[in-house]
Amino acid sequence: MRRSRHRVLARLLCCVAAGVLLLFVGTPAQAAIADKRNDYNGDGISDIAAVNGLTGCLYRWLGNGNNDFGSGVQLGCGWGPYKESLSGAGDLTGDGVGDLVAINSGSNCLYRWNGDGSGSFGAGTQLGCGWGPYEGSLAGAGDVNNDGVGDLVAVNSDNGCLYRWNGNGSGSFGAAGLVGCGWASYAGYVSGAGDLNGDGYADLVGINTENDCLYRWTGNGSGNFGAGVQVGCGWEPYELQRSFSGLGNIGSGSAGDLVAINTQSGCLHRWNGNGSGGYGAGTQLGCGWTPYWLAA
């Protein structure tokens, strides 16, 4: 009887000690989704989704974990009205799979398609209307406020200001938050970049169409970003709407990577993040991509 009491007391003291330790150490950090923003089959590797502008059909290419992608798979047609705004928004519903959002160019309404975990998507759900000014620049941003849910960014074509919408975890978004103005020259060429500098926060990347240079904005984990830093110039061949998209990690590293279609050659190129806010040299992955509008 005495030994039994001692065992109960020991277990109680152990639980109390664990609780006290948790108060000091804190709960384990929630896994950042910045590096798997475009993961449509739940394997932790970023994938590509794009609309073929000639046919209006949606295609998906799964990342193979070796800095390349498998063959394109047609998922369905009738996506023409969404090609200008298709975006990989990250996990919006808490199931660990990336989802898609896009603005219907006819109605100016925002829709969401939930990833089903096998590389495809469910039926579209209308989230709200009045999104016309953001159609050309809507982009998935990754998790910019560190709550584990995917968020959106877009440049308003009426005023040149960048706005952010935080995902609410149930498949929709909160009210627009102003990030800053003076973004008109980046409209259509801003994308979530994953975590570029290893701090665990989602960053942005974009091409300035006035000087053809690539810039990076480092996320602070609370939904805002630091000043733009020029990463490199000579990006004019990639300046075509929806030819440019930041991804999560597609190789063996941990930094976000980038893909873009060279509009002169029609070839898809990849740049691996170097972990310090920049990218390595571009690598050609394949050609014949001219008809496709990438999910930013």
PDB file of C-alpha atoms in Angstrom:
ATOM      1  CA  MET A   1       0.000   0.000   0.000  1.00  0.00           C
ATOM      2  CA  ARG A   2       2.814   2.365   0.945  1.00  0.00           C
ATOM      3  CA  ARG A   3       4.702   1.573  -2.292  1.00  0.00           C
ATOM      4  CA  SER A   4       1.518   2.264  -4.310  1.00  0.00           C
ATOM      5  CA  ARG A   5       1.131   5.658  -2.652  1.00  0.00           C
ATOM      6  CA  HIS A   6       4.771   6.437  -3.367  1.00  0.00           C
ATOM      7  CA  ARG A   7       4.269   5.572  -7.041  1.00  0.00           C
ATOM      8  CA  VAL A   8       1.194   7.825  -7.311  1.00  0.00           C
ATOM      9  CA  LEU A   9       3.067  10.645  -5.575  1.00  0.00           C
ATOM     10  CA  ALA A  10       6.069  10.187  -7.876  1.00  0.00           C
ATOM     11  CA  ARG A  11       3.874  10.372 -10.976  1.00  0.00           C
ATOM     12  CA  LEU A  12       2.154  13.494  -9.657  1.00  0.00           C
ATOM     13  CA  LEU A  13       5.475  15.200  -8.956  1.00  0.00           C
ATOM     14  CA  CYS A  14       6.707  14.224 -12.410  1.00  0.00           C
ATOM     15  CA  CYS A  15       3.638  15.770 -14.068  1.00  0.00           C
ATOM     16  CA  VAL A  16       3.945  18.954 -11.999  1.00  0.00           C
ATOM     17  CA  ALA A  17       7.638  19.227 -12.892  1.00  0.00           C
ATOM     18  CA  ALA A  18       6.843  18.775 -16.597  1.00  0.00           C
ATOM     19  CA  GLY A  19       4.201  21.488 -16.400  1.00  0.00           C
ATOM     20  CA  VAL A  20       6.583  23.901 -14.695  1.00  0.00           C
ATOM     21  CA  LEU A  21       9.257  23.152 -17.288  1.00  0.00           C
ATOM     22  CA  LEU A  22       6.761  23.842 -20.090  1.00  0.00           C
ATOM     23  CA  LEU A  23       6.008  27.243 -18.576  1.00  0.00           C
ATOM     24  CA  PHE A  24       9.668  28.197 -18.823  1.00  0.00           C
ATOM     25  CA  VAL A  25      10.509  26.522 -22.118  1.00  0.00           C
ATOM     26  CA  GLY A  26       7.198  27.144 -23.914  1.00  0.00           C
ATOM     27  CA  THR A  27       5.223  24.940 -26.218  1.00  0.00           C
ATOM     28  CA  PRO A  28       6.972  23.551 -29.284  1.00  0.00           C
ATOM     29  CA  ALA A  29       6.912  26.029 -32.147  1.00  0.00           C
ATOM     30  CA  GLN A  30       4.300  25.336 -34.785  1.00  0.00           C
ATOM     31  CA  ALA A  31       5.851  24.044 -37.984  1.00  0.00           C
ATOM     32  CA  ALA A  32       6.240  26.903 -40.431  1.00  0.00           C
ATOM     33  CA  ILE A  33       4.456  26.430 -43.733  1.00  0.00           C
ATOM     34  CA  ALA A  34       6.604  28.974 -45.549  1.00  0.00           C
ATOM     35  CA  ASP A  35       8.688  26.165 -47.030  1.00  0.00           C
ATOM     36  CA  LYS A  36       5.764  24.064 -48.274  1.00  0.00           C
ATOM     37  CA  ARG A  37       3.431  26.716 -49.613  1.00  0.00           C
ATOM     38  CA  ASN A  38       2.840  24.851 -52.886  1.00  0.00           C
ATOM     39  CA  ASP A  39       2.762  21.280 -51.580  1.00  0.00           C
ATOM     40  CA  TYR A  40      -0.321  19.682 -53.146  1.00  0.00           C
ATOM     41  CA  ASN A  41       0.263  16.036 -52.264  1.00  0.00           C
ATOM     42  CA  GLY A  42       1.514  16.355 -48.686  1.00  0.00           C
ATOM     43  CA  ASP A  43       5.063  15.082 -49.214  1.00  0.00           C
ATOM     44  CA  GLY A  44       6.747  18.284 -48.008  1.00  0.00           C
ATOM     45  CA  ILE A  45       8.064  19.208 -51.472  1.00  0.00           C
ATOM     46  CA  SER A  46       6.754  22.160 -53.465  1.00  0.00           C
ATOM     47  CA  ASP A  47       4.804  21.499 -56.640  1.00  0.00           C
ATOM     48  CA  ILE A  48       3.703  23.601 -59.616  1.00  0.00           C
ATOM     49  CA  ALA A  49       0.154  24.347 -60.739  1.00  0.00           C
ATOM     50  CA  ALA A  50      -0.606  26.313 -63.905  1.00  0.00           C
ATOM     51  CA  VAL A  51      -3.377  27.039 -66.359  1.00  0.00           C
ATOM     52  CA  ASN A  52      -2.777  26.405 -70.048  1.00  0.00           C
ATOM     53  CA  GLY A  53      -3.934  29.659 -71.597  1.00  0.00           C
ATOM     54  CA  LEU A  54      -4.723  28.031 -74.942  1.00  0.00           C
ATOM     55  CA  THR A  55      -7.029  25.350 -73.573  1.00  0.00           C
ATOM     56  CA  GLY A  56      -8.123  26.768 -70.213  1.00  0.00           C
ATOM     57  CA  CYS A  57      -7.132  23.499 -68.523  1.00  0.00           C
ATOM     58  CA  LEU A  58      -5.394  23.231 -65.146  1.00  0.00           C
ATOM     59  CA  TYR A  59      -2.191  21.189 -64.899  1.00  0.00           C
ATOM     60  CA  ARG A  60      -0.037  20.096 -61.980  1.00  0.00           C
ATOM     61  CA  TRP A  61       3.619  19.007 -61.795  1.00  0.00           C
ATOM     62  CA  LEU A  62       4.810  17.288 -58.595  1.00  0.00           C
ATOM     63  CA  GLY A  63       8.224  18.179 -57.220  1.00  0.00           C
ATOM     64  CA  ASN A  64      10.548  15.176 -57.065  1.00  0.00           C
ATOM     65  CA  GLY A  65      12.755  16.468 -54.237  1.00  0.00           C
ATOM     66  CA  ASN A  66      15.730  16.722 -56.564  1.00  0.00           C
ATOM     67  CA  ASN A  67      15.157  20.254 -57.857  1.00  0.00           C
ATOM     68  CA  ASP A  68      12.931  19.132 -60.695  1.00  0.00           C
ATOM     69  CA  PHE A  69       9.357  18.090 -61.391  1.00  0.00           C
ATOM     70  CA  GLY A  70       7.499  15.111 -62.769  1.00  0.00           C
ATOM     71  CA  SER A  71       5.322  15.138 -65.859  1.00  0.00           C
ATOM     72  CA  GLY A  72       2.361  17.478 -66.100  1.00  0.00           C
ATOM     73  CA  VAL A  73      -1.039  16.022 -65.240  1.00  0.00           C
ATOM     74  CA  GLN A  74      -4.247  17.621 -66.465  1.00  0.00           C
ATOM     75  CA  LEU A  75      -6.690  18.078 -63.590  1.00  0.00           C
ATOM     76  CA  GLY A  76      -9.618  19.713 -65.341  1.00  0.00           C
ATOM     77  CA  CYS A  77     -10.667  22.413 -67.786  1.00  0.00           C
ATOM     78  CA  GLY A  78     -12.722  25.591 -67.642  1.00  0.00           C
ATOM     79  CA  TRP A  79     -10.031  27.474 -65.711  1.00  0.00           C
ATOM     80  CA  GLY A  80      -9.578  30.257 -68.280  1.00  0.00           C
ATOM     81  CA  PRO A  81     -11.272  32.941 -66.122  1.00  0.00           C
ATOM     82  CA  TYR A  82      -8.816  32.207 -63.295  1.00  0.00           C
ATOM     83  CA  LYS A  83      -5.501  32.116 -65.175  1.00  0.00           C
ATOM     84  CA  GLU A  84      -4.506  35.719 -64.399  1.00  0.00           C
ATOM     85  CA  SER A  85      -4.745  35.293 -60.632  1.00  0.00           C
ATOM     86  CA  LEU A  86      -4.221  31.599 -59.845  1.00  0.00           C
ATOM     87  CA  SER A  87      -2.260  31.392 -56.593  1.00  0.00           C
ATOM     88  CA  GLY A  88      -0.853  28.689 -54.350  1.00  0.00           C
ATOM     89  CA  ALA A  89      -2.066  29.956 -50.995  1.00  0.00           C
ATOM     90  CA  GLY A  90      -0.590  27.306 -48.723  1.00  0.00           C
ATOM     91  CA  ASP A  91      -2.673  25.288 -46.274  1.00  0.00           C
ATOM     92  CA  LEU A  92      -5.877  27.237 -45.608  1.00  0.00           C
ATOM     93  CA  THR A  93      -7.833  24.568 -43.737  1.00  0.00           C
ATOM     94  CA  GLY A  94      -5.320  22.893 -41.416  1.00  0.00           C
ATOM     95  CA  ASP A  95      -5.161  19.547 -43.221  1.00  0.00           C
ATOM     96  CA  GLY A  96      -1.484  19.878 -44.168  1.00  0.00           C
ATOM     97  CA  VAL A  97      -2.129  20.168 -47.918  1.00  0.00           C
ATOM     98  CA  GLY A  98      -1.723  23.230 -50.112  1.00  0.00           C
ATOM     99  CA  ASP A  99      -4.823  24.871 -51.559  1.00  0.00           C
ATOM    100  CA  LEU A 100      -5.481  27.131 -54.554  1.00  0.00           C
ATOM    101  CA  VAL A 101      -7.215  30.493 -54.775  1.00  0.00           C
ATOM    102  CA  ALA A 102      -8.054  32.668 -57.784  1.00  0.00           C
ATOM    103  CA  ILE A 103     -10.237  35.562 -58.864  1.00  0.00           C
ATOM    104  CA  ASN A 104     -12.842  34.921 -61.540  1.00  0.00           C
ATOM    105  CA  SER A 105     -12.197  37.576 -64.185  1.00  0.00           C
ATOM    106  CA  GLY A 106     -15.881  37.695 -65.134  1.00  0.00           C
ATOM    107  CA  SER A 107     -17.362  38.207 -61.678  1.00  0.00           C
ATOM    108  CA  ASN A 108     -14.341  39.597 -59.757  1.00  0.00           C
ATOM    109  CA  CYS A 109     -15.116  37.054 -57.034  1.00  0.00           C
ATOM    110  CA  LEU A 110     -12.446  35.114 -55.119  1.00  0.00           C
ATOM    111  CA  TYR A 111     -12.632  31.315 -55.075  1.00  0.00           C
ATOM    112  CA  ARG A 112     -10.793  28.590 -53.168  1.00  0.00           C
ATOM    113  CA  TRP A 113     -10.098  24.964 -54.121  1.00  0.00           C
ATOM    114  CA  ASN A 114      -8.955  22.637 -51.335  1.00  0.00           C
ATOM    115  CA  GLY A 115      -6.102  20.252 -52.076  1.00  0.00           C
ATOM    116  CA  ASP A 116      -7.152  16.649 -51.564  1.00  0.00           C
ATOM    117  CA  GLY A 117      -3.703  15.315 -50.612  1.00  0.00           C
ATOM    118  CA  SER A 118      -3.211  13.357 -53.828  1.00  0.00           C
ATOM    119  CA  GLY A 119      -2.252  16.284 -56.038  1.00  0.00           C
ATOM    120  CA  SER A 120      -5.744  17.282 -57.103  1.00  0.00           C
ATOM    121  CA  PHE A 121      -8.398  19.672 -55.805  1.00  0.00           C
ATOM    122  CA  GLY A 122     -12.003  19.735 -54.697  1.00  0.00           C
ATOM    123  CA  ALA A 123     -14.797  21.914 -56.030  1.00  0.00           C
ATOM    124  CA  GLY A 124     -14.447  25.685 -55.976  1.00  0.00           C
ATOM    125  CA  THR A 125     -15.911  27.702 -53.103  1.00  0.00           C
ATOM    126  CA  GLN A 126     -16.716  31.391 -53.478  1.00  0.00           C
ATOM    127  CA  LEU A 127     -15.176  33.485 -50.688  1.00  0.00           C
ATOM    128  CA  GLY A 128     -16.195  37.018 -51.647  1.00  0.00           C
ATOM    129  CA  CYS A 129     -16.432  39.509 -54.479  1.00  0.00           C
ATOM    130  CA  GLY A 130     -15.004  42.933 -55.362  1.00  0.00           C
ATOM    131  CA  TRP A 131     -11.483  41.638 -56.021  1.00  0.00           C
ATOM    132  CA  GLY A 132     -11.115  43.213 -59.475  1.00  0.00           C
ATOM    133  CA  PRO A 133      -8.235  45.595 -58.583  1.00  0.00           C
ATOM    134  CA  TYR A 134      -6.129  42.638 -57.393  1.00  0.00           C
ATOM    135  CA  GLU A 135      -6.673  40.231 -60.276  1.00  0.00           C
ATOM    136  CA  GLY A 136      -3.342  40.801 -61.984  1.00  0.00           C
ATOM    137  CA  SER A 137      -1.175  40.502 -58.887  1.00  0.00           C
ATOM    138  CA  LEU A 138      -2.798  38.097 -56.402  1.00  0.00           C
ATOM    139  CA  ALA A 139      -0.197  35.775 -54.868  1.00  0.00           C
ATOM    140  CA  GLY A 140       0.100  33.211 -52.125  1.00  0.00           C
ATOM    141  CA  ALA A 141       2.467  34.595 -49.516  1.00  0.00           C
ATOM    142  CA  GLY A 142       3.044  31.588 -47.309  1.00  0.00           C
ATOM    143  CA  ASP A 143       2.436  32.057 -43.588  1.00  0.00           C
ATOM    144  CA  VAL A 144       3.411  35.696 -43.050  1.00  0.00           C
ATOM    145  CA  ASN A 145       2.017  36.075 -39.521  1.00  0.00           C
ATOM    146  CA  ASN A 146       3.334  32.772 -38.158  1.00  0.00           C
ATOM    147  CA  ASP A 147      -0.021  31.264 -37.179  1.00  0.00           C
ATOM    148  CA  GLY A 148       0.324  28.160 -39.366  1.00  0.00           C
ATOM    149  CA  VAL A 149      -2.200  29.272 -41.997  1.00  0.00           C
ATOM    150  CA  GLY A 150      -1.537  30.440 -45.551  1.00  0.00           C
ATOM    151  CA  ASP A 151      -1.978  34.139 -46.381  1.00  0.00           C
ATOM    152  CA  LEU A 152      -2.379  36.263 -49.519  1.00  0.00           C
ATOM    153  CA  VAL A 153      -0.800  39.441 -50.869  1.00  0.00           C
ATOM    154  CA  ALA A 154      -1.674  41.594 -53.882  1.00  0.00           C
ATOM    155  CA  VAL A 155      -0.988  45.018 -55.347  1.00  0.00           C
ATOM    156  CA  ASN A 156      -4.082  47.181 -55.824  1.00  0.00           C
ATOM    157  CA  SER A 157      -4.011  48.383 -59.443  1.00  0.00           C
ATOM    158  CA  ASP A 158      -5.915  51.548 -58.510  1.00  0.00           C
ATOM    159  CA  ASN A 159      -3.431  52.919 -55.959  1.00  0.00           C
ATOM    160  CA  GLY A 160      -0.247  50.838 -56.291  1.00  0.00           C
ATOM    161  CA  CYS A 161      -0.386  49.716 -52.658  1.00  0.00           C
ATOM    162  CA  LEU A 162       0.396  46.200 -51.414  1.00  0.00           C
ATOM    163  CA  TYR A 163      -2.208  44.537 -49.217  1.00  0.00           C
ATOM    164  CA  ARG A 164      -2.216  41.374 -47.120  1.00  0.00           C
ATOM    165  CA  TRP A 165      -5.048  39.018 -46.153  1.00  0.00           C
ATOM    166  CA  ASN A 166      -4.411  36.581 -43.308  1.00  0.00           C
ATOM    167  CA  GLY A 167      -5.921  33.125 -43.575  1.00  0.00           C
ATOM    168  CA  ASN A 168      -8.343  32.338 -40.742  1.00  0.00           C
ATOM    169  CA  GLY A 169      -7.739  28.570 -40.658  1.00  0.00           C
ATOM    170  CA  SER A 170     -11.186  27.650 -41.929  1.00  0.00           C
ATOM    171  CA  GLY A 171     -10.562  28.295 -45.621  1.00  0.00           C
ATOM    172  CA  SER A 172     -11.220  32.014 -45.776  1.00  0.00           C
ATOM    173  CA  PHE A 173      -9.408  35.275 -45.008  1.00  0.00           C
ATOM    174  CA  GLY A 174      -9.612  38.240 -42.699  1.00  0.00           C
ATOM    175  CA  ALA A 175      -9.887  41.873 -43.738  1.00  0.00           C
ATOM    176  CA  ALA A 176      -7.241  43.444 -45.960  1.00  0.00           C
ATOM    177  CA  GLY A 177      -4.247  44.949 -44.179  1.00  0.00           C
ATOM    178  CA  LEU A 178      -2.153  47.642 -45.839  1.00  0.00           C
ATOM    179  CA  VAL A 179       1.506  46.644 -46.092  1.00  0.00           C
ATOM    180  CA  GLY A 180       2.748  49.696 -47.969  1.00  0.00           C
ATOM    181  CA  CYS A 181       2.441  51.792 -51.126  1.00  0.00           C
ATOM    182  CA  GLY A 182       4.716  52.451 -54.086  1.00  0.00           C
ATOM    183  CA  TRP A 183       4.426  48.880 -55.372  1.00  0.00           C
ATOM    184  CA  ALA A 184       2.985  49.679 -58.836  1.00  0.00           C
ATOM    185  CA  SER A 185       6.172  48.638 -60.645  1.00  0.00           C
ATOM    186  CA  TYR A 186       5.956  45.187 -59.007  1.00  0.00           C
ATOM    187  CA  ALA A 187       2.273  44.554 -59.791  1.00  0.00           C
ATOM    188  CA  GLY A 188       1.941  41.076 -61.250  1.00  0.00           C
ATOM    189  CA  TYR A 189       5.520  40.149 -60.304  1.00  0.00           C
ATOM    190  CA  VAL A 190       5.374  39.702 -56.531  1.00  0.00           C
ATOM    191  CA  SER A 191       5.189  36.247 -54.990  1.00  0.00           C
ATOM    192  CA  GLY A 192       5.650  34.507 -51.692  1.00  0.00           C
ATOM    193  CA  ALA A 193       9.207  33.226 -51.605  1.00  0.00           C
ATOM    194  CA  GLY A 194       9.235  30.774 -48.729  1.00  0.00           C
ATOM    195  CA  ASP A 195      11.890  31.340 -46.068  1.00  0.00           C
ATOM    196  CA  LEU A 196      14.904  32.835 -47.836  1.00  0.00           C
ATOM    197  CA  ASN A 197      17.149  33.677 -44.878  1.00  0.00           C
ATOM    198  CA  GLY A 198      16.554  30.848 -42.389  1.00  0.00           C
ATOM    199  CA  ASP A 199      14.687  32.817 -39.714  1.00  0.00           C
ATOM    200  CA  GLY A 200      11.520  30.714 -40.039  1.00  0.00           C
ATOM    201  CA  TYR A 201       9.418  33.528 -41.478  1.00  0.00           C
ATOM    202  CA  ALA A 202       7.867  33.770 -44.936  1.00  0.00           C
ATOM    203  CA  ASP A 203       9.426  36.324 -47.286  1.00  0.00           C
ATOM    204  CA  LEU A 204       8.406  38.002 -50.547  1.00  0.00           C
ATOM    205  CA  VAL A 205      10.239  38.289 -53.850  1.00  0.00           C
ATOM    206  CA  GLY A 206       9.403  40.369 -56.898  1.00  0.00           C
ATOM    207  CA  ILE A 207      10.655  41.867 -60.161  1.00  0.00           C
ATOM    208  CA  ASN A 208      10.731  45.648 -60.559  1.00  0.00           C
ATOM    209  CA  THR A 209       9.589  46.242 -64.136  1.00  0.00           C
ATOM    210  CA  GLU A 210      11.225  49.696 -64.211  1.00  0.00           C
ATOM    211  CA  ASN A 211      14.790  48.359 -63.890  1.00  0.00           C
ATOM    212  CA  ASP A 212      14.299  44.598 -64.515  1.00  0.00           C
ATOM    213  CA  CYS A 213      15.866  43.799 -61.126  1.00  0.00           C
ATOM    214  CA  LEU A 214      14.804  41.144 -58.617  1.00  0.00           C
ATOM    215  CA  TYR A 215      14.095  42.248 -55.028  1.00  0.00           C
ATOM    216  CA  ARG A 216      13.508  40.500 -51.724  1.00  0.00           C
ATOM    217  CA  TRP A 217      11.477  41.611 -48.705  1.00  0.00           C
ATOM    218  CA  THR A 218      12.145  39.744 -45.464  1.00  0.00           C
ATOM    219  CA  GLY A 219       9.092  38.868 -43.366  1.00  0.00           C
ATOM    220  CA  ASN A 220       9.098  39.766 -39.678  1.00  0.00           C
ATOM    221  CA  GLY A 221       6.644  37.060 -38.587  1.00  0.00           C
ATOM    222  CA  SER A 222       3.871  39.509 -37.740  1.00  0.00           C
ATOM    223  CA  GLY A 223       2.537  40.080 -41.233  1.00  0.00           C
ATOM    224  CA  ASN A 224       4.842  42.845 -42.394  1.00  0.00           C
ATOM    225  CA  PHE A 225       8.135  43.059 -44.253  1.00  0.00           C
ATOM    226  CA  GLY A 226      11.438  44.846 -44.153  1.00  0.00           C
ATOM    227  CA  ALA A 227      12.771  47.148 -46.845  1.00  0.00           C
ATOM    228  CA  GLY A 228      13.347  45.740 -50.305  1.00  0.00           C
ATOM    229  CA  VAL A 229      16.827  44.407 -51.078  1.00  0.00           C
ATOM    230  CA  GLN A 230      18.028  44.073 -54.648  1.00  0.00           C
ATOM    231  CA  VAL A 231      19.072  40.501 -55.380  1.00  0.00           C
ATOM    232  CA  GLY A 232      20.089  40.804 -59.029  1.00  0.00           C
ATOM    233  CA  CYS A 233      19.153  42.353 -62.390  1.00  0.00           C
ATOM    234  CA  GLY A 234      18.574  41.199 -65.960  1.00  0.00           C
ATOM    235  CA  TRP A 235      15.169  39.637 -65.277  1.00  0.00           C
ATOM    236  CA  GLU A 236      13.385  41.216 -68.269  1.00  0.00           C
ATOM    237  CA  PRO A 237      12.879  37.861 -70.102  1.00  0.00           C
ATOM    238  CA  TYR A 238      10.718  36.702 -67.184  1.00  0.00           C
ATOM    239  CA  GLU A 239       8.459  39.758 -67.103  1.00  0.00           C
ATOM    240  CA  LEU A 240       5.203  38.334 -68.353  1.00  0.00           C
ATOM    241  CA  GLN A 241       2.140  37.974 -66.177  1.00  0.00           C
ATOM    242  CA  ARG A 242       2.074  34.641 -64.308  1.00  0.00           C
ATOM    243  CA  SER A 243       5.447  33.525 -65.658  1.00  0.00           C
ATOM    244  CA  PHE A 244       7.121  33.929 -62.255  1.00  0.00           C
ATOM    245  CA  SER A 245       6.541  32.154 -58.943  1.00  0.00           C
ATOM    246  CA  GLY A 246       8.332  31.755 -55.654  1.00  0.00           C
ATOM    247  CA  LEU A 247       8.067  28.263 -54.208  1.00  0.00           C
ATOM    248  CA  GLY A 248       8.964  26.467 -51.056  1.00  0.00           C
ATOM    249  CA  ASN A 249      11.956  24.153 -51.096  1.00  0.00           C
ATOM    250  CA  ILE A 250      12.155  21.799 -54.098  1.00  0.00           C
ATOM    251  CA  GLY A 251      15.561  20.267 -53.361  1.00  0.00           C
ATOM    252  CA  SER A 252      17.658  19.136 -50.432  1.00  0.00           C
ATOM    253  CA  GLY A 253      18.108  22.542 -48.809  1.00  0.00           C
ATOM    254  CA  SER A 254      15.738  24.468 -46.568  1.00  0.00           C
ATOM    255  CA  ALA A 255      15.472  27.869 -48.262  1.00  0.00           C
ATOM    256  CA  GLY A 256      12.670  28.853 -50.621  1.00  0.00           C
ATOM    257  CA  ASP A 257      13.299  28.460 -54.344  1.00  0.00           C
ATOM    258  CA  LEU A 258      12.055  30.242 -57.457  1.00  0.00           C
ATOM    259  CA  VAL A 259      10.800  29.207 -60.896  1.00  0.00           C
ATOM    260  CA  ALA A 260      10.031  31.348 -63.935  1.00  0.00           C
ATOM    261  CA  ILE A 261       9.281  30.946 -67.619  1.00  0.00           C
ATOM    262  CA  ASN A 262      11.654  32.681 -70.006  1.00  0.00           C
ATOM    263  CA  THR A 263       9.255  34.392 -72.376  1.00  0.00           C
ATOM    264  CA  GLN A 264      11.831  34.493 -75.181  1.00  0.00           C
ATOM    265  CA  SER A 265      12.561  30.759 -75.192  1.00  0.00           C
ATOM    266  CA  GLY A 266       9.465  29.326 -73.540  1.00  0.00           C
ATOM    267  CA  CYS A 267      11.702  27.378 -71.149  1.00  0.00           C
ATOM    268  CA  LEU A 268      11.161  26.961 -67.408  1.00  0.00           C
ATOM    269  CA  HIS A 269      14.087  27.885 -65.165  1.00  0.00           C
ATOM    270  CA  ARG A 270      14.808  27.277 -61.491  1.00  0.00           C
ATOM    271  CA  TRP A 271      16.833  29.231 -58.929  1.00  0.00           C
ATOM    272  CA  ASN A 272      17.621  27.639 -55.564  1.00  0.00           C
ATOM    273  CA  GLY A 273      17.594  29.825 -52.488  1.00  0.00           C
ATOM    274  CA  ASN A 274      21.040  30.041 -50.864  1.00  0.00           C
ATOM    275  CA  GLY A 275      19.767  30.465 -47.294  1.00  0.00           C
ATOM    276  CA  SER A 276      21.120  33.996 -46.909  1.00  0.00           C
ATOM    277  CA  GLY A 277      18.420  35.851 -48.813  1.00  0.00           C
ATOM    278  CA  GLY A 278      19.615  35.294 -52.371  1.00  0.00           C
ATOM    279  CA  TYR A 279      19.617  32.673 -55.107  1.00  0.00           C
ATOM    280  CA  GLY A 280      22.092  30.540 -56.966  1.00  0.00           C
ATOM    281  CA  ALA A 281      22.486  30.445 -60.717  1.00  0.00           C
ATOM    282  CA  GLY A 282      19.467  29.662 -62.888  1.00  0.00           C
ATOM    283  CA  THR A 283      18.999  26.139 -64.245  1.00  0.00           C
ATOM    284  CA  GLN A 284      16.828  25.269 -67.215  1.00  0.00           C
ATOM    285  CA  LEU A 285      14.318  22.521 -66.421  1.00  0.00           C
ATOM    286  CA  GLY A 286      12.474  22.148 -69.700  1.00  0.00           C
ATOM    287  CA  CYS A 287      10.854  23.999 -72.585  1.00  0.00           C
ATOM    288  CA  GLY A 288       7.408  24.309 -74.133  1.00  0.00           C
ATOM    289  CA  TRP A 289       6.031  26.347 -71.219  1.00  0.00           C
ATOM    290  CA  THR A 290       4.877  29.388 -73.219  1.00  0.00           C
ATOM    291  CA  PRO A 291       1.109  28.659 -72.902  1.00  0.00           C
ATOM    292  CA  TYR A 292       1.174  28.298 -69.121  1.00  0.00           C
ATOM    293  CA  TRP A 293       0.190  30.815 -66.470  1.00  0.00           C
ATOM    294  CA  LEU A 294       1.883  29.789 -63.211  1.00  0.00           C
ATOM    295  CA  ALA A 295       0.166  29.819 -59.841  1.00  0.00           C
ATOM    296  CA  ALA A 296       2.082  32.555 -58.016  1.00  0.00           C
TER     297      ALA A 296
END
